[in-house]
Short mmCIF file of C-alpha atoms in Angstrom, two decimals:
data_model
loop_
_atom_site.label_atom_id
_atom_site.label_comp_id
_atom_site.label_asym_id
_atom_site.label_seq_id
_atom_site.Cartn_x
_atom_site.Cartn_y
_atom_site.Cartn_z
CA MET A 1 172.88 153.90 79.39
CA ASP A 2 170.16 155.87 77.61
CA GLY A 3 167.99 154.19 75.64
CA LEU A 4 168.35 150.77 76.91
CA SER A 5 165.91 148.20 75.10
CA ILE A 6 163.69 145.42 76.15
CA LYS A 7 165.30 142.23 75.16
CA GLU A 8 163.42 139.59 77.29
CA LEU A 9 160.53 139.44 79.76
CA ARG A 10 160.26 136.54 82.28
CA VAL A 11 157.20 135.76 84.29
CA ARG A 12 156.82 132.99 86.68
CA ASP A 13 153.74 131.89 88.74
CA TYR A 14 151.61 135.30 87.58
CA ARG A 15 148.22 135.07 87.23
CA SER A 16 147.76 132.68 84.21
CA ALA A 17 151.41 132.63 83.59
CA ARG A 18 153.14 129.42 85.11
CA ARG A 19 156.61 130.00 83.12
CA LEU A 20 157.14 132.49 80.63
CA ARG A 21 160.20 133.92 78.64
CA LEU A 22 159.05 136.33 75.95
CA PRO A 23 161.57 137.87 73.66
CA PHE A 24 160.83 141.33 72.60
CA TYR A 25 162.03 143.33 69.67
CA ASP A 26 161.54 146.86 68.39
CA LEU A 27 157.69 146.42 67.85
CA THR A 28 156.13 143.36 69.86
CA ILE A 29 152.62 142.43 69.28
CA THR A 30 150.46 139.84 71.28
CA VAL A 31 147.84 138.01 69.73
CA GLY A 32 145.13 135.61 71.08
CA LYS A 33 141.86 134.88 72.12
CA ASN A 34 140.16 136.59 75.04
CA GLY A 35 141.13 135.24 78.39
CA THR A 36 144.36 133.81 77.29
CA GLY A 37 146.50 135.81 79.31
CA LYS A 38 147.72 138.78 76.61
CA SER A 39 146.81 141.49 79.50
CA ASN A 40 148.82 139.51 82.18
CA LEU A 41 151.91 140.13 80.26
CA TYR A 42 150.85 144.17 80.14
CA ARG A 43 150.13 143.92 83.76
CA SER A 44 153.62 141.81 84.32
CA LEU A 45 155.27 144.93 82.82
CA MET A 46 153.60 147.54 84.78
CA LEU A 47 154.66 145.67 87.82
CA LEU A 48 158.12 145.93 86.64
CA ALA A 49 157.64 149.70 86.35
CA ALA A 50 156.01 149.93 89.88
CA ALA A 51 159.22 148.49 91.46
CA ALA A 52 161.62 151.24 89.93
CA ASN A 53 158.82 153.99 90.77
CA GLY A 54 158.37 152.70 94.39
CA ASP A 55 154.63 152.14 94.34
CA PHE A 56 155.28 148.23 93.74
CA ALA A 57 152.82 147.15 96.86
CA LYS A 58 150.44 150.00 96.02
CA VAL A 59 149.82 148.89 92.27
CA LEU A 60 149.68 144.92 93.13
CA ALA A 61 147.01 145.77 95.97
CA ALA A 62 145.04 147.61 93.19
CA GLU A 63 144.76 144.13 91.43
CA GLY A 64 143.54 142.74 94.47
CA GLY A 65 146.70 141.91 96.36
CA MET A 66 148.86 138.94 96.47
CA PRO A 67 146.11 136.15 96.71
CA SER A 68 144.66 137.61 92.89
CA ALA A 69 148.12 137.98 91.43
CA LEU A 70 149.61 134.38 92.20
CA TRP A 71 149.55 131.36 89.71
CA ALA A 72 145.94 130.49 89.28
CA GLY A 73 146.43 127.06 88.70
CA ARG A 74 147.08 123.90 90.87
CA ARG A 75 150.26 124.65 93.10
CA MET A 76 152.57 122.52 94.72
CA LYS A 77 152.91 122.38 98.71
CA GLY A 78 155.35 125.04 100.27
CA SER A 79 155.99 128.65 99.97
CA VAL A 80 154.24 130.19 96.85
CA ARG A 81 155.90 133.04 95.19
CA MET A 82 155.86 134.79 91.75
CA ALA A 83 159.03 136.16 90.09
CA LEU A 84 158.94 139.14 87.13
CA GLY A 85 162.30 139.86 85.50
CA ILE A 86 163.52 141.88 82.58
CA THR A 87 166.20 142.09 80.28
CA LEU A 88 167.28 145.56 79.01
CA ASP A 89 170.39 145.03 76.57
CA ASP A 90 172.83 143.58 78.45
CA TRP A 91 171.33 144.45 81.91
CA THR A 92 169.15 142.37 84.04
CA TYR A 93 166.78 142.71 86.76
CA ASP A 94 164.74 139.93 88.55
CA ILE A 95 162.25 140.23 91.53
CA GLU A 96 160.65 137.58 93.94
CA CYS A 97 157.96 137.93 95.95
CA GLY A 98 155.12 135.92 98.02
CA LEU A 99 152.61 136.11 100.91
CA PRO A 100 153.74 137.20 104.28
CA ALA A 101 154.11 135.01 107.36
CA PRO A 102 151.78 135.47 110.15
CA ALA A 103 152.54 139.10 111.78
CA GLU A 104 155.38 139.70 109.03
CA ALA A 105 153.16 142.30 107.34
CA ALA A 106 151.08 145.07 108.27
CA LEU A 107 148.35 144.03 105.95
CA PRO A 108 147.58 140.34 105.22
CA PHE A 109 147.79 140.77 101.36
CA ASP A 110 151.14 142.53 100.96
CA PRO A 111 153.70 141.35 99.09
CA MET A 112 156.72 140.30 100.84
CA VAL A 113 159.81 140.98 98.61
CA ARG A 114 162.00 137.93 99.05
CA SER A 115 164.70 138.95 96.25
CA GLU A 116 165.90 141.37 93.82
CA VAL A 117 168.93 140.69 91.80
CA VAL A 118 170.31 143.31 89.19
CA GLY A 119 172.76 141.61 86.91
CA LEU A 120 175.43 142.38 84.08
CA ARG A 121 175.56 139.91 81.20
CA ARG A 122 179.25 139.90 80.01
CA HIS A 123 180.03 138.26 76.79
CA GLY A 124 182.41 135.36 77.08
CA LYS A 125 182.62 135.56 81.10
CA THR A 126 180.49 134.60 83.80
CA PRO A 127 177.74 137.37 84.30
CA ALA A 128 177.94 139.44 87.28
CA THR A 129 176.13 140.29 90.07
CA VAL A 130 175.84 144.15 90.71
CA MET A 131 172.91 144.14 93.36
CA GLU A 132 171.44 141.33 95.47
CA ARG A 133 168.86 141.75 97.69
CA ARG A 134 167.64 138.54 99.80
CA GLY A 135 165.37 139.65 102.46
CA PRO A 136 166.45 142.72 104.54
CA SER A 137 169.90 142.08 103.31
CA ILE A 138 171.46 144.24 100.26
CA MET A 139 174.53 143.58 98.71
CA LEU A 140 176.04 145.90 96.19
CA ARG A 141 178.86 145.61 94.03
CA GLY A 142 180.76 148.98 93.80
CA ARG A 143 182.99 150.64 90.99
CA ASP A 144 185.95 149.18 92.23
CA GLY A 145 184.51 145.83 91.92
CA GLN A 146 183.92 144.72 95.38
CA GLN A 147 181.01 143.87 96.92
CA THR A 148 179.72 145.56 99.95
CA HIS A 149 176.93 145.64 102.51
CA LEU A 150 174.47 148.51 102.24
CA PRO A 151 172.92 149.71 105.62
CA LEU A 152 169.85 150.66 104.23
CA HIS A 153 166.45 149.92 105.92
CA VAL A 154 163.97 148.58 103.43
CA LEU A 155 160.67 147.59 104.28
CA PRO A 156 159.73 143.93 103.29
CA THR A 157 157.24 145.84 100.88
CA GLU A 158 159.40 148.16 99.53
CA THR A 159 161.60 147.31 96.60
CA ALA A 160 165.57 148.01 96.71
CA LEU A 161 165.83 149.36 92.89
CA SER A 162 163.44 152.19 93.89
CA ALA A 163 165.43 152.69 97.37
CA ILE A 164 168.96 152.86 96.31
CA ARG A 165 169.27 156.65 94.94
CA ASP A 166 173.65 157.07 94.91
CA PRO A 167 174.80 158.28 91.60
CA GLU A 168 178.01 158.50 92.99
CA ARG A 169 178.69 155.09 94.05
CA PHE A 170 175.98 153.26 92.18
CA PRO A 171 175.27 155.08 88.92
CA GLU A 172 174.28 152.07 86.96
CA LEU A 173 171.35 151.08 89.73
CA LEU A 174 170.13 154.59 88.99
CA ALA A 175 170.24 154.44 85.34
CA ILE A 176 168.51 151.57 85.23
CA ALA A 177 165.68 152.72 87.42
CA ASP A 178 165.50 155.85 85.45
CA VAL A 179 164.95 153.77 82.01
CA ILE A 180 161.93 151.78 83.23
CA ARG A 181 160.38 154.86 85.04
CA GLY A 182 160.34 156.28 81.78
CA TRP A 183 158.15 153.41 80.59
CA ARG A 184 154.51 154.41 79.50
CA PHE A 185 151.49 152.59 79.23
CA TYR A 186 148.44 153.62 76.89
CA HIS A 187 145.49 151.81 77.74
CA GLN A 188 142.07 152.52 78.27
CA PHE A 189 142.00 156.28 78.34
CA ARG A 190 138.95 157.46 80.89
CA THR A 191 136.42 159.46 79.46
CA ASP A 192 134.29 159.97 82.56
CA THR A 193 133.17 163.35 83.98
CA PHE A 194 136.41 163.32 86.06
CA SER A 195 138.90 161.91 83.65
CA PRO A 196 142.36 163.33 83.76
CA LEU A 197 141.48 164.34 80.19
CA ARG A 198 138.50 166.64 80.87
CA GLN A 199 140.55 168.57 83.48
CA PRO A 200 141.99 172.06 82.45
CA GLN A 201 145.99 171.59 82.75
CA VAL A 202 148.97 174.08 83.15
CA GLY A 203 151.08 173.54 80.01
CA VAL A 204 154.96 172.89 80.02
CA CYS A 205 157.31 171.62 77.69
CA THR A 206 156.40 167.61 77.57
CA PRO A 207 158.12 165.26 74.94
CA THR A 208 156.37 162.06 76.09
CA MET A 209 152.49 161.81 77.08
CA SER A 210 152.00 160.25 80.74
CA SER A 211 150.20 157.21 81.10
CA ASP A 212 146.74 158.69 82.19
CA GLY A 213 146.93 161.34 79.07
CA THR A 214 146.76 164.09 81.68
CA ASP A 215 149.11 166.32 79.33
CA VAL A 216 147.91 165.45 75.72
CA ALA A 217 147.73 168.95 74.89
CA ALA A 218 151.43 169.71 76.43
CA VAL A 219 152.69 166.89 74.51
CA LEU A 220 151.23 167.71 71.13
CA GLN A 221 152.32 171.23 71.42
CA SER A 222 155.81 170.13 72.55
CA VAL A 223 156.24 167.72 69.60
CA ILE A 224 155.09 170.44 67.28
CA THR A 225 157.74 172.91 68.73
CA ILE A 226 160.54 171.00 69.16
CA GLY A 227 159.93 168.02 66.42
CA ASP A 228 161.79 167.40 63.63
CA GLY A 229 160.18 170.15 61.50
CA PHE A 230 157.43 168.41 59.75
CA GLY A 231 153.65 169.38 60.34
CA ILE A 232 151.04 167.35 61.86
CA ALA A 233 148.10 166.74 59.43
CA ASP A 234 145.15 164.20 59.59
CA THR A 235 141.53 164.07 58.95
CA ASP A 236 138.59 162.89 60.87
CA GLU A 237 135.91 160.54 59.90
CA ALA A 238 133.76 163.73 59.34
CA GLY A 239 136.03 165.14 56.93
CA HIS A 240 137.23 167.87 58.86
CA ALA A 241 140.99 168.42 58.48
CA PHE A 242 143.54 169.74 61.29
CA GLN A 243 146.91 171.02 60.40
CA TYR A 244 149.42 172.24 62.69
CA GLU A 245 151.16 175.49 61.64
CA ALA A 246 153.31 177.89 63.68
CA GLY A 247 152.07 176.39 66.88
CA HIS A 248 148.44 176.59 65.98
CA LEU A 249 146.23 173.79 65.65
CA PHE A 250 143.49 174.82 62.68
CA GLN A 251 140.14 173.43 61.33
CA SER A 252 139.50 173.52 57.76
CA GLU A 253 136.35 173.04 56.44
CA ALA A 254 134.76 174.70 52.69
CA GLY A 255 138.13 176.48 52.06
CA ARG A 256 137.73 178.47 55.88
CA ARG A 257 140.36 178.25 58.61
CA SER A 258 139.33 178.48 62.59
CA ASP A 259 142.27 179.00 64.97
CA LEU A 260 141.29 176.09 67.85
CA MET A 261 144.43 176.36 69.77
CA SER A 262 146.78 178.93 70.92
CA ALA A 263 150.51 178.44 71.33
CA THR A 264 150.42 177.56 74.42
CA GLY A 265 148.40 174.34 74.01
CA VAL A 266 146.56 174.38 77.10
CA ALA A 267 143.30 175.33 75.17
CA LEU A 268 143.16 171.79 73.51
CA LEU A 269 141.94 170.07 76.34
CA GLN A 270 139.11 172.31 77.02
CA ILE A 271 138.33 172.85 73.46
CA GLY A 272 138.31 169.07 72.38
CA LEU A 273 136.55 167.80 75.42
CA ASN A 274 134.56 170.73 77.53
CA ASP A 275 133.76 173.22 74.92
CA VAL A 276 130.88 171.59 72.89
CA SER A 277 129.92 175.10 71.27
CA ARG A 278 133.12 175.40 69.39
CA PHE A 279 134.27 171.86 68.73
CA GLU A 280 131.76 168.84 68.58
CA ARG A 281 132.46 165.99 70.60
CA GLY A 282 132.49 163.48 67.97
CA GLN A 283 135.08 165.85 66.20
CA ALA A 284 137.06 165.58 69.21
CA GLY A 285 137.11 162.25 69.48
CA SER A 286 138.27 161.29 65.87
CA PHE A 287 141.18 163.83 66.18
CA PHE A 288 142.44 162.62 69.41
CA VAL A 289 142.35 159.00 67.69
CA ALA A 290 144.30 160.49 64.90
CA ALA A 291 146.65 162.60 67.27
CA GLU A 292 147.37 159.44 69.17
CA ARG A 293 148.22 157.67 65.96
CA ARG A 294 150.78 160.41 64.81
CA LEU A 295 152.17 160.66 68.39
CA ARG A 296 152.97 156.81 68.12
CA ARG A 297 155.14 157.61 64.96
CA LEU A 298 156.68 160.52 66.08
CA SER A 299 157.98 158.87 69.31
CA PRO A 300 157.54 155.15 69.05
CA GLU A 301 160.53 154.56 71.72
CA SER A 302 159.04 156.42 74.50
CA SER A 303 155.65 153.86 74.86
CA ILE A 304 154.86 150.22 75.60
CA ARG A 305 151.55 148.86 73.97
#
């Protein structure tokens, strides 16, 4: 199940999205005026990733809790819920949550997960439900095709997708969650003094950059070392050429070359963002823009934009 591709995003009653089914392709670009809801599509994908990571309630709380996340328009009477869903090739995952009833949650704005469903679309046949959660009850279909009740205590604010980790009995659920957990969101890297980009990091082999860019140096070095063999070269706005050769980053100017990064790759963060005397900030900024552009070409499947 490695490499499952997003085929469709489903959103209902989330912020400015009333009801939406958005097909996805190898490259999907959303275009629109400010305030039309483009960021809400992006946030919905982040919430789905949080559902797989096990921090759904925490990420939603960072947005202001359920009152901020629910449909912002005119509502019908009765219970108000929002729903998010994703199709990964033939697999589907849908989650629905709402506001807590009095005394149901520890905090009044916590999201109460009302239902979760993992399904498998079968060509020419009725779709099969692999996992279904209704409130505290979780029903699963095992490898023998039989439905069983899972005696697992999951808090109303937690997701069953992140809680079920049984590779022997339910390998498909674990594989789907792992695929979603592998998503990355490259959006507005912090540049303040305490930004993760500015902090020294221990470098290890890292093929995919984290969402906050903490491991950018390790990723660049990993791409150089285990990539498909061609060099990464680019030129910044000031005309300085940067070339990777044999695990080193060189700066070329007027025929001179200076070694800016050792084979470990750890020095790049310190040189590019902290060591102003050796590498001016303007050069560092344009270099990272060029590096990110190259990373998009080298591993486009590992990020969502």
